[in-house]
Amino acid sequence: MPLTDRLARAILVTGSLGISTYLALFSLGRYDGLFRGLYAGAQAGTITPGGKKGPYALTKALVVQRTLELIADEYVEPKRVVPRDLLLAALNAVQRDVAQVLVQVDPAGQTAKIRADDKEMTLPVGDVKGPWDVLAKIRTVFAFLEQTLKDSPDIDLREVEYAACNGMLKTLDPHSVLFSPEAYKDFSVGTSGKFGGLGIIIAIRDKMLTVMNTMPGTPASGAGLQKFDRIMQINGESTATMTINEAVNRLRGDPKTEVTLHVHRDGKDGWPGTKPYKLVREEIKVASVESKALEGGIGYVRLKQFAEQTTTDLVKAMAEFKATGHDKGLVLDMRGNPGGLLDQARRVADLFVKEGVLVVSDGRKDGREELPAKDDKNEPNYPIVVLINSGSASASEIVAGALKNLDRAVIIGETSFGKGSVQKVEKNIPPEGAALKLTIAQYLTPGDVSIQGIGITPDIELNPMTVDVQELDLSADAPILRESDLAAHLSNVKAKEGARPLEVVKYALSREDRNALRERGGDPEDQFALDAQIAFAQRFLKAIGGHSDKRAELIKKARGFLETYKSEELKKIADDLGKHGVDWSDDGNKQGFDASKISVTVEPSKAGGEVVAGEPLEIKVTVTNNGTVPLYRLRAQTKADAGIFDGKEFVFGRVDPGKSRSWTTPMGWCETEGYKPGSTAIAPKDAPRVCRVPKDAHTRADAIKIKFEEAHEHVPAEAVVKTTVKALARPSFAYSFQIVDDVEGNGDGALQIGERASVWLTVKNIGQGKSFDTEASIHNLSGEGLLLRDARFDVSNIAPGDEKRVRFTFDVMPALKDNEAKLQLSIRDADLRETASERIVSPIRPALGVGKSGGTFKADNSAIGLLEYPSAAFRPFGELPKDGILAITGSLTVGGAEWLRVDLGGGR
């Protein structure tokens, strides 16, 4: 909410005072899906805002109409299409995305009141029976909104319709989504696996746009750009608060077009300020296949995605292996491969399989379609290992499922994501070329087995173990996210629950390697590195000696290797635990056991288990063996509803009769002091790691269960400890702002091309608690038309009742296409996740002549309204109270009325 008190000292306000609490955050890089005829390169749900292109005919609802037509004709599960739910979800999505709109449905569910600004309409919603009822209702609402909001400068009516469509689609499944024309452009990049660009991989690091890598033979590498270079400007536009998606859109373009980057480099080879790089875009081919020859005549191929050239590039890699004698076995790595083209998945699987059905597509419109293997140009029958993890989805699951169920490969790693659906993309939807991605079928692996929501179970499951006093990890981790965790996910009666791997192999993963894996999100390195899973696959293939057989037989042949490997890794873990006084030995004693003879005590470090958010909490568990039988490899793990308490591990090892063993484990999350994940800076030497309950934790009470495991199932009774988290008092950000042409401008209170202006912002904490890591920023919504200079400020640690004032600056450039400057103002506490934001629109106006004047002005009889521009059409941003006095700095006459420019102090 804007500030309304102490207005004589507050920052002046322009435009709408309403706050939208919805922040649109865009990311690029991960995509999901299995597609017929094209490939998607953007994340489902990503909508990129587009600029206005003239009046938008919202009332016609052409995009909604086409969306409903395709849902009615082709959606895979008609029973999931509930017309009334579609309507209400559409209205709710508009309400969420447009601050001026409020929707209230009466308790009986028969009517909805839609309010836009100060106008209101009532819509019957209880009589919606079919999709065309939905269309009629939405057109009625759109007519109302178009009439009410058409003159609002910060509302794009096109985005209102897109929001409504995506609201409807979210009721169906997680993968059906509508893309704006701009988003579809990114979405389709992967179809051909090429685009016009610079060959540069970027990320946000330390709040700056940072080069993470360059592709060999591309303009970026040829120009000498290096890892960790900071891109400060793109074609004169500051990247200070630019998102990755926006940066990618500006770096890409048609081949043979120019782009100028201003780059800063730290270090001994660096320079102060920025250095310009003028580059010419070229066609960049994105490699979906990477290959490496391994020792022992084994080939390694990583499939990053399934694009148009995937099979062709894979065939080339296999030919190179054959030519160099690396065709005695193949490691096919599809970890982190999120999908792509259905046809490419079929063709990849077909390279290795001579007969059988590779995949079945079962759709509503096209019915059942079997895609058989062809006995044509197949690879020789050498042994294959396929690596998968929870990030392997869709098309990669088709390949893994075909090679597994047709007994052509041994699957190693983790259970895959479990996305068993097929999407179709309808493009060029009028009036502006939006695209609809709609789920039209589900696929079945050989044997008519669906993996929807279940995933591909590996033959050999690999589980890492890490000995770390603060973050012990000896048990298998639950996947971060799978298809079954997504809202409105599809199900299939042919999905088989309960599949188990033939072997479970634990391996030692050092704390350093685990941290590196976390930094890159769990996926393999961009550049080849012989990690633990590749090394295991390589040794497995060596162990079976080039033989190819049924999967179960191959695993039997590798039995000796598997036992040796397990022993090697177990010794590593035992040695690490021994450094912490834990005996991890097991003499195989399986004598009788009496759980009643084992006592367990649990002691939280805080009295009564009560902890305030942001503080540390440790739990100490002591096990005393009062029986006659030793316990071996005793460990425990917490089970709790709250993630900050769940999955925490304790290790005791061998506990002899009459002895006790204790282990203390911190709750919450752990981090290195002075280092933020993702930073390019090196963590301070010997910096301590601290574990705390996160600051944003809410008040809650938990019963934490402590469950034990032991080598011979000599398990003590489950223990329970109760904890209470007390939330921190939250800040709440009120603010006011003023746009002033006070840097390099004529001082008339309006913006003109060529001026350098300020956004003066005052932030006041009107909440009950102080803020922590808090940032205020402005974000450019006008492209090359604005050049941000001072765009981000640290406003941390604002006590309740206190305020901070900052001054953003920007230039109005000749390239500004619209007659208004558009910015997004945001205030965000990263620790407590409290946010306030508003879109600022400031018109470009003709210059006014301001004459010099002096003296003072006093509000003699009553308070006087203060305006930032000399026009009664502007609402006051505040007032000068009765008897208040301000210095006069200028005067001008507009429309026969005299206006005074006054000094509010502090440079304003």
Coordinates of C-alpha atoms in Angstrom, one line a residue, residues 585-594 628-633 710-715:
S585 CA 31.4 -52.9 11.3
D586 CA 29.1 -56.0 11.2
D587 CA 30.2 -59.4 12.3
G588 CA 27.1 -61.0 11.0
N589 CA 25.7 -61.8 14.5
K590 CA 22.0 -62.5 14.2
Q591 CA 21.2 -63.7 17.7
G592 CA 17.9 -63.0 19.5
F593 CA 16.9 -59.4 20.1
D594 CA 14.6 -57.8 22.6
T628 CA 22.8 -58.9 25.5
V629 CA 23.0 -58.6 21.7
P630 CA 25.2 -55.9 20.0
L631 CA 23.5 -53.6 17.5
Y632 CA 25.2 -53.1 14.2
R633 CA 25.1 -50.2 11.7
E710 CA 19.8 -51.8 11.8
A711 CA 21.8 -54.3 9.9
H712 CA 19.8 -57.3 11.2
E713 CA 16.5 -55.6 11.7
H714 CA 17.2 -55.3 15.5
V715 CA 15.2 -52.1 15.5

